Short mmCIF file of C-alpha atoms and ligand atoms in Angstrom, two decimals:
data_model
loop_
_atom_site.label_atom_id
_atom_site.label_comp_id
_atom_site.label_asym_id
_atom_site.label_seq_id
_atom_site.Cartn_x
_atom_site.Cartn_y
_atom_site.Cartn_z
CA MET A 1 193.71 190.98 211.74
CA THR A 2 191.21 191.98 214.64
CA THR A 3 187.84 194.31 214.27
CA PRO A 4 187.93 196.85 217.67
CA ARG A 5 186.06 195.65 219.90
CA ILE A 6 182.53 198.32 219.83
CA GLU A 7 182.34 200.86 222.04
CA PHE A 8 178.78 201.26 223.90
CA ASP A 9 177.70 204.58 224.94
CA LEU A 10 175.39 204.21 228.92
CA THR A 11 171.79 205.47 229.48
CA PRO A 12 170.03 203.86 232.10
CA SER A 13 166.51 204.78 232.88
CA ALA A 14 165.58 207.37 235.16
CA ASN A 15 162.14 205.56 236.07
CA PRO A 16 162.45 201.83 235.68
CA LEU A 17 159.22 199.88 236.37
CA PRO A 18 159.16 199.85 240.72
CA ALA A 19 160.44 196.71 242.21
CA ALA A 20 156.77 195.28 242.95
CA GLU A 21 155.36 196.69 239.92
CA ARG A 22 157.78 193.84 238.84
CA GLU A 23 157.70 191.30 241.24
CA ALA A 24 153.78 191.76 239.73
CA VAL A 25 154.71 191.30 236.51
CA LEU A 26 156.98 188.50 237.22
CA ALA A 27 154.69 187.05 239.10
CA ASN A 28 152.77 186.12 235.72
CA PRO A 29 154.57 186.71 232.68
CA GLY A 30 153.03 184.95 229.69
CA PHE A 31 154.86 184.83 227.01
CA GLY A 32 156.12 188.14 224.18
CA ARG A 33 153.90 190.53 226.49
CA ARG A 34 155.98 193.02 228.66
CA PHE A 35 159.34 194.35 227.66
CA THR A 36 162.43 195.77 230.30
CA ASP A 37 163.39 198.95 231.20
CA HIS A 38 166.38 198.78 228.31
CA MET A 39 166.70 197.77 224.87
CA VAL A 40 170.45 197.94 222.68
CA THR A 41 170.27 199.62 218.88
CA ILE A 42 174.22 198.74 217.02
CA ARG A 43 173.41 200.90 213.32
CA TRP A 44 175.66 200.09 210.37
CA THR A 45 175.84 202.36 207.33
CA GLU A 46 177.56 201.73 204.32
CA ALA A 47 180.56 204.56 205.25
CA LYS A 48 180.25 203.88 209.48
CA GLY A 49 180.06 199.92 209.15
CA TRP A 50 179.06 199.11 212.61
CA HIS A 51 178.75 202.39 214.65
CA ASP A 52 176.11 204.19 217.73
CA ALA A 53 175.82 201.26 219.67
CA GLN A 54 173.70 201.82 223.15
CA LEU A 55 172.02 200.46 226.47
CA THR A 56 169.36 202.91 226.75
CA PRO A 57 165.47 202.85 227.73
CA TYR A 58 163.20 201.33 226.32
CA ALA A 59 160.97 203.20 223.93
CA PRO A 60 159.00 203.62 220.70
CA LEU A 61 160.95 203.49 218.01
CA GLU A 62 159.78 206.68 215.22
CA ILE A 63 159.87 204.82 211.24
CA ASP A 64 159.39 206.44 208.24
CA PRO A 65 156.02 205.66 206.16
CA ALA A 66 158.99 205.06 203.01
CA ASN A 67 161.28 203.01 205.97
CA MET A 68 162.78 199.79 203.26
CA THR A 69 161.62 197.45 205.89
CA LEU A 70 157.94 197.91 206.05
CA HIS A 71 157.66 197.22 201.83
CA TYR A 72 160.83 195.30 201.11
CA ALA A 73 160.89 193.08 204.78
CA GLN A 74 164.60 192.95 204.42
CA SER A 75 163.90 191.65 208.62
CA ILE A 76 165.67 188.92 210.76
CA PHE A 77 165.76 187.75 213.97
CA GLU A 78 166.58 185.43 216.62
CA GLY A 79 165.32 184.38 220.10
CA LEU A 80 167.22 182.67 223.25
CA LYS A 81 167.20 183.09 227.01
CA ALA A 82 168.42 184.04 229.92
CA TYR A 83 168.05 181.78 233.04
CA ARG A 84 168.59 182.26 236.87
CA GLN A 85 171.48 180.09 237.88
CA PRO A 86 171.44 178.31 241.28
CA ASP A 87 173.81 181.03 242.99
CA GLY A 88 171.06 183.98 242.41
CA SER A 89 173.25 184.57 238.79
CA VAL A 90 172.19 184.73 235.21
CA ALA A 91 173.75 182.62 232.35
CA VAL A 92 172.63 182.69 228.62
CA PHE A 93 171.71 179.40 226.73
CA ARG A 94 174.27 179.51 223.93
CA PRO A 95 174.20 182.76 222.56
CA ASP A 96 177.54 182.17 220.30
CA ALA A 97 174.86 180.00 218.25
CA ASN A 98 172.56 182.48 217.93
CA ALA A 99 175.54 185.02 216.81
CA ARG A 100 176.23 182.34 214.10
CA ARG A 101 173.00 181.23 212.22
CA PHE A 102 172.24 185.35 212.55
CA GLN A 103 174.80 185.47 210.93
CA ARG A 104 173.64 183.50 208.30
CA SER A 105 170.27 184.24 208.08
CA ALA A 106 171.80 188.50 206.47
CA ARG A 107 174.00 186.73 204.58
CA ARG A 108 170.71 185.56 203.68
CA LEU A 109 168.65 188.53 203.40
CA ALA A 110 171.86 190.69 202.17
CA MET A 111 172.55 192.52 205.46
CA PRO A 112 175.69 192.95 207.25
CA GLU A 113 176.52 190.62 209.56
CA LEU A 114 177.37 191.80 213.42
CA PRO A 115 180.36 190.80 214.57
CA VAL A 116 179.63 187.74 217.03
CA GLU A 117 181.49 188.64 220.14
CA THR A 118 179.29 192.27 219.41
CA PHE A 119 175.60 190.21 219.02
CA VAL A 120 176.45 187.82 222.12
CA GLU A 121 178.07 191.20 224.44
CA ALA A 122 174.79 193.37 223.79
CA CYS A 123 172.68 190.42 224.67
CA ASP A 124 174.90 190.64 227.91
CA LEU A 125 174.84 194.66 228.51
CA LEU A 126 171.11 193.99 228.63
CA VAL A 127 170.27 190.68 231.33
CA ASN A 128 173.41 192.67 232.83
CA GLN A 129 171.10 196.05 233.26
CA ASP A 130 167.98 194.40 233.45
CA LYS A 131 169.21 191.36 235.73
CA GLU A 132 166.21 191.93 237.91
CA TRP A 133 163.80 190.67 234.70
CA VAL A 134 165.31 187.36 235.35
CA PRO A 135 162.40 185.23 237.07
CA GLY A 136 164.12 183.22 239.82
CA VAL A 137 162.63 180.09 239.24
CA GLY A 138 163.55 176.28 236.71
CA GLU A 139 161.36 176.81 234.16
CA GLU A 140 160.94 180.71 233.41
CA SER A 141 163.49 182.88 232.40
CA LEU A 142 164.05 186.11 230.33
CA TYR A 143 163.41 185.91 226.53
CA LEU A 144 166.13 188.37 224.66
CA ARG A 145 165.01 189.26 220.63
CA PRO A 146 167.79 190.18 218.67
CA PHE A 147 167.08 191.82 215.37
CA MET A 148 167.84 193.76 212.79
CA PHE A 149 166.48 195.04 210.08
CA ALA A 150 166.73 198.12 207.20
CA ALA A 151 166.34 201.78 208.80
CA GLU A 152 166.86 203.65 204.71
CA VAL A 153 163.52 205.48 203.34
CA GLY A 154 163.33 204.91 199.98
CA LEU A 155 161.45 202.57 197.70
CA GLY A 156 164.16 201.76 195.20
CA VAL A 157 164.08 197.88 195.33
CA ARG A 158 167.52 196.73 196.01
CA PRO A 159 169.53 196.12 200.16
CA ALA A 160 169.35 198.93 201.96
CA ASN A 161 172.40 200.74 203.20
CA GLU A 162 171.76 201.31 206.61
CA TYR A 163 170.13 199.19 208.88
CA LEU A 164 169.26 198.89 212.62
CA PHE A 165 170.48 195.67 215.02
CA MET A 166 168.00 195.73 218.52
CA VAL A 167 167.74 193.76 221.36
CA ILE A 168 164.81 193.77 222.75
CA ALA A 169 164.36 191.01 226.41
CA SER A 170 160.70 189.79 227.43
CA PRO A 171 159.93 188.17 230.69
CA ALA A 172 158.32 184.24 229.47
CA GLY A 173 156.19 182.30 231.80
CA PRO A 174 156.68 178.18 231.53
CA TYR A 175 155.01 177.15 228.02
CA PHE A 176 153.18 175.18 229.61
CA PRO A 177 151.43 176.80 233.41
CA GLY A 178 148.77 173.57 233.82
CA GLY A 179 151.83 170.98 233.34
CA VAL A 180 152.66 170.12 229.47
CA LYS A 181 149.88 168.83 227.32
CA PRO A 182 149.95 167.72 224.16
CA LEU A 183 149.82 169.45 220.40
CA SER A 184 147.41 168.07 218.01
CA VAL A 185 149.19 168.81 214.83
CA TRP A 186 147.89 169.46 211.07
CA LEU A 187 149.73 168.12 208.05
CA SER A 188 149.77 171.19 205.54
CA GLU A 189 149.33 170.21 201.92
CA GLU A 190 148.39 173.50 200.00
CA TYR A 191 150.61 175.25 201.88
CA VAL A 192 154.17 175.56 202.05
CA ARG A 193 156.78 177.01 204.74
CA ALA A 194 159.82 176.77 202.60
CA ALA A 195 160.91 176.15 198.60
CA PRO A 196 164.89 174.72 198.18
CA GLY A 197 166.53 178.36 196.51
CA GLY A 198 164.23 179.83 199.17
CA THR A 199 165.19 181.43 202.48
CA GLY A 200 163.81 178.56 205.00
CA GLU A 201 166.86 178.98 206.24
CA ALA A 202 167.58 182.31 207.62
CA LYS A 203 165.36 183.26 210.92
CA CYS A 204 163.44 185.97 208.35
CA ALA A 205 160.52 187.83 209.45
CA GLY A 206 158.39 187.53 206.10
CA ASN A 207 158.80 183.13 206.88
CA TYR A 208 156.27 183.69 209.69
CA ALA A 209 153.84 186.06 207.70
CA ALA A 210 153.75 183.43 204.76
CA SER A 211 152.43 181.20 207.40
CA LEU A 212 149.92 182.52 209.72
CA MET A 213 147.56 181.32 206.72
CA ALA A 214 148.23 177.30 207.35
CA GLN A 215 148.58 177.51 211.28
CA ALA A 216 144.65 178.99 210.59
CA GLN A 217 143.31 176.55 208.66
CA ALA A 218 144.75 174.02 211.48
CA ALA A 219 142.65 176.00 213.80
CA ALA A 220 140.18 175.81 211.81
CA HIS A 221 140.06 171.30 211.33
CA GLY A 222 141.11 171.56 215.36
CA CYS A 223 144.42 171.68 215.97
CA ASP A 224 146.97 174.05 217.30
CA GLN A 225 149.33 173.64 215.44
CA VAL A 226 150.54 173.23 211.75
CA VAL A 227 153.12 170.57 210.70
CA TRP A 228 154.95 171.25 208.14
CA LEU A 229 155.78 169.25 205.10
CA ASP A 230 158.66 169.80 201.70
CA ALA A 231 157.53 171.62 198.94
CA ILE A 232 157.41 170.03 196.16
CA GLU A 233 156.52 166.26 196.56
CA HIS A 234 154.47 166.86 200.02
CA ARG A 235 155.05 164.17 201.82
CA TRP A 236 158.58 164.53 203.99
CA VAL A 237 158.37 165.92 207.22
CA GLU A 238 159.54 169.39 207.56
CA GLU A 239 159.19 170.89 211.12
CA MET A 240 155.93 172.12 213.29
CA GLY A 241 155.04 175.41 213.18
CA GLY A 242 158.29 177.37 214.78
CA MET A 243 159.94 174.31 215.80
CA ASN A 244 161.88 171.70 214.71
CA LEU A 245 160.50 167.94 214.99
CA TYR A 246 161.60 164.45 216.44
CA PHE A 247 160.58 160.78 215.83
CA VAL A 248 161.29 158.28 218.58
CA TYR A 249 160.85 154.62 217.81
CA GLY A 250 161.07 151.96 219.58
CA SER A 251 161.24 152.62 223.58
CA GLY A 252 164.06 151.90 227.03
CA ALA A 253 167.25 152.11 226.84
CA ASP A 254 167.49 150.62 222.51
CA ALA A 255 165.36 153.20 221.38
CA LYS A 256 166.15 155.81 218.10
CA VAL A 257 165.64 159.45 218.52
CA VAL A 258 165.78 160.27 215.08
CA THR A 259 164.68 164.59 213.22
CA PRO A 260 164.33 165.24 209.72
CA GLU A 261 167.59 165.99 208.32
CA LEU A 262 168.63 169.72 207.32
CA THR A 263 167.79 170.05 203.99
CA GLY A 264 168.04 173.57 203.07
CA THR A 265 164.46 174.49 203.86
CA LEU A 266 164.26 173.52 207.32
CA LEU A 267 165.21 176.57 209.81
CA PRO A 268 168.54 175.02 211.83
CA GLY A 269 167.42 174.84 214.83
CA ILE A 270 169.76 175.33 218.35
CA THR A 271 167.16 173.09 220.51
CA ARG A 272 167.53 170.47 217.84
CA GLU A 273 171.40 170.47 217.96
CA SER A 274 171.46 170.40 221.47
CA LEU A 275 169.16 168.17 222.01
CA LEU A 276 171.18 165.47 219.49
CA SER A 277 173.95 165.81 221.68
CA ILE A 278 172.11 165.64 224.91
CA ALA A 279 170.05 162.19 223.42
CA SER A 280 173.25 160.23 222.73
CA ASP A 281 174.47 161.24 226.52
CA LEU A 282 171.24 159.85 227.46
CA GLY A 283 173.13 156.89 226.18
CA TYR A 284 169.86 157.15 223.51
CA ARG A 285 170.98 156.62 219.30
CA THR A 286 170.49 159.10 217.20
CA GLY A 287 170.06 160.34 213.88
CA GLU A 288 169.18 162.45 211.01
CA VAL A 289 167.09 161.36 208.57
CA ARG A 290 164.26 161.93 205.99
CA ILE A 291 160.69 161.12 207.04
CA SER A 292 157.58 160.67 205.73
CA THR A 293 153.75 161.88 206.02
CA GLU A 294 153.40 157.33 205.53
CA GLU A 295 156.02 156.53 207.23
CA TRP A 296 154.81 158.13 209.92
CA ARG A 297 150.93 157.93 209.73
CA GLU A 298 152.57 153.62 209.65
CA GLY A 299 155.30 153.60 212.10
CA ASN A 300 152.63 155.57 214.91
CA ALA A 301 149.13 152.38 213.12
CA ASP A 302 152.68 149.88 214.32
CA GLY A 303 153.81 150.87 217.48
CA SER A 304 157.38 151.13 215.93
CA ILE A 305 156.74 155.38 215.36
CA THR A 306 156.80 155.78 219.83
CA GLU A 307 156.36 159.41 220.64
CA VAL A 308 156.55 162.68 218.96
CA PHE A 309 157.35 165.72 219.67
CA ALA A 310 158.42 170.36 218.48
CA CYS A 311 161.26 171.32 220.37
CA GLY A 312 162.39 175.36 220.19
CA THR A 313 163.94 178.19 222.38
CA ALA A 314 160.58 179.98 223.43
CA ALA A 315 158.90 175.54 224.45
CA VAL A 316 161.58 174.14 225.39
CA ILE A 317 159.95 170.66 224.23
CA THR A 318 156.07 170.01 223.28
CA PRO A 319 155.16 166.72 222.33
CA VAL A 320 152.98 165.68 219.91
CA GLY A 321 149.85 164.44 220.82
CA SER A 322 147.51 163.88 217.54
CA VAL A 323 147.91 164.59 213.69
CA LYS A 324 145.46 165.49 211.16
CA SER A 325 145.69 166.10 207.36
CA ASN A 326 143.01 165.50 204.15
CA GLY A 327 141.56 162.04 204.90
CA ALA A 328 143.26 160.32 207.94
CA ASN A 329 143.35 161.16 211.50
CA TRP A 330 145.98 159.18 214.17
CA THR A 331 147.09 159.70 218.04
CA VAL A 332 150.90 159.07 218.71
CA GLY A 333 151.22 156.24 221.26
CA ASP A 334 148.53 156.87 223.33
CA GLY A 335 148.37 160.39 223.28
CA GLN A 336 149.94 161.22 226.46
CA PRO A 337 153.93 162.99 226.99
CA GLY A 338 155.81 160.59 225.44
CA GLU A 339 158.52 159.14 228.79
CA ILE A 340 161.85 159.93 226.76
CA THR A 341 160.27 162.68 226.20
CA MET A 342 159.41 163.60 228.69
CA ARG A 343 163.36 162.57 230.25
CA LEU A 344 165.41 165.11 227.49
CA ARG A 345 163.29 168.11 228.41
CA GLU A 346 163.93 167.41 231.82
CA LYS A 347 167.87 167.57 231.28
CA MET A 348 167.89 170.69 228.43
CA LEU A 349 165.99 172.34 231.96
CA ALA A 350 168.50 171.00 234.26
CA ILE A 351 171.45 171.95 231.91
CA GLN A 352 169.77 175.46 231.82
CA SER A 353 168.67 176.69 234.99
CA GLY A 354 172.65 174.78 236.41
CA GLN A 355 170.99 172.14 238.28
CA ALA A 356 172.94 168.95 235.26
CA GLU A 357 176.60 170.06 234.64
CA ASP A 358 176.78 171.43 231.93
CA VAL A 359 178.86 169.27 229.45
CA HIS A 360 179.03 170.77 226.91
CA GLY A 361 179.62 174.77 227.87
CA TRP A 362 176.43 175.52 226.49
CA MET A 363 175.94 177.12 229.65
CA HIS A 364 177.65 181.38 229.11
CA ARG A 365 177.54 183.11 232.09
CA LEU A 366 177.51 186.61 233.28
CA GLY A 367 178.60 189.30 235.38
C1 PLP B 1 163.57 179.64 216.38
C2 PLP B 1 163.00 177.91 215.08
C3 PLP B 1 163.06 177.06 215.91
C4 PLP B 1 163.71 177.30 216.13
O1 PLP B 1 164.72 176.97 216.40
P1 PLP B 1 165.91 177.17 218.16
O2 PLP B 1 167.26 177.68 217.80
O3 PLP B 1 165.78 175.58 218.81
O4 PLP B 1 164.80 178.38 219.33
C5 PLP B 1 162.31 176.44 214.99
N1 PLP B 1 161.76 176.84 212.84
C6 PLP B 1 161.85 178.24 213.07
C7 PLP B 1 161.17 178.41 212.15
C8 PLP B 1 162.22 178.90 213.58
O5 PLP B 1 162.49 180.48 213.26
#
């Protein structure tokens, strides 16, 4: 039996931001600072399931001080982007993949699973309504932030019996307005992001709260980002901040492009998964491996590891230029963005902006 399609109530804003002001925001959007004119909300209760789906003007929520999310963090999110296409239309990159991951995150946090088609429809509805907010060029995009949290009031510790799913959207400029700049990273041997059996695979708010101290420590060591190691041996490389990592062995057509395997403590990035396909489309060998900090250091010292980069929806691909830990300090390659890193980056952006053929059917076109 198929579930009946949920009906959305539409209440467009009576006073959207005037075009001139919107254009001023789009000229310098930054990241996650300004939001479009509308938002989507869908409620879930034990008695009614998913109901009360609405598109309304973007507005603050009223929250009871005893809202369960504020106390026990039953809260998950997603991040995906809508891109302007050469013909002026708009397409979203792999929303179905985000929808499925959102279901897995929900399951892990004992929350109800939103049907994939409802998640995609909610995103489509918001992008369509606010399509003037999708920037016009290349690397710029409209960042979509679907999220869900417990909406029940009470201090008893148990899964809530009421949730609110929402989608908001924020225009995003190029991650590197001044050109791609390699990052310096700090290997965190003191803090861990995720342990076996924990919530590392889920995109939940609490993971980010727990990461902030390590990020501050990285900054205190003069580094841009923290690299997470496994929780048990503090030796196996997992992720960088909120992004997955890639290592390039060798160069030219013989290069091998590898990423740490999904052990249950890594967040399964959609950019990560897409890049395994893109790298192999470009003729590189690929792999999902375990890589230790010693192998990384020695590989850079003997030249077998030529490039390292991080990847995720927000920054697409970011080269890693140097590494620091307690007692070690090294440069990746010559410290500059690598050739294969940049080739993968360009290919990914070309697919997203509609400049390259979408051979995998990743672009979800609207309208
Ligand atoms: C969201 C996220 C990523 C990247 O996932 P994408 O789907 O590629 O955006 C990687 N690591 C963590 C911890 C994340 O939260």
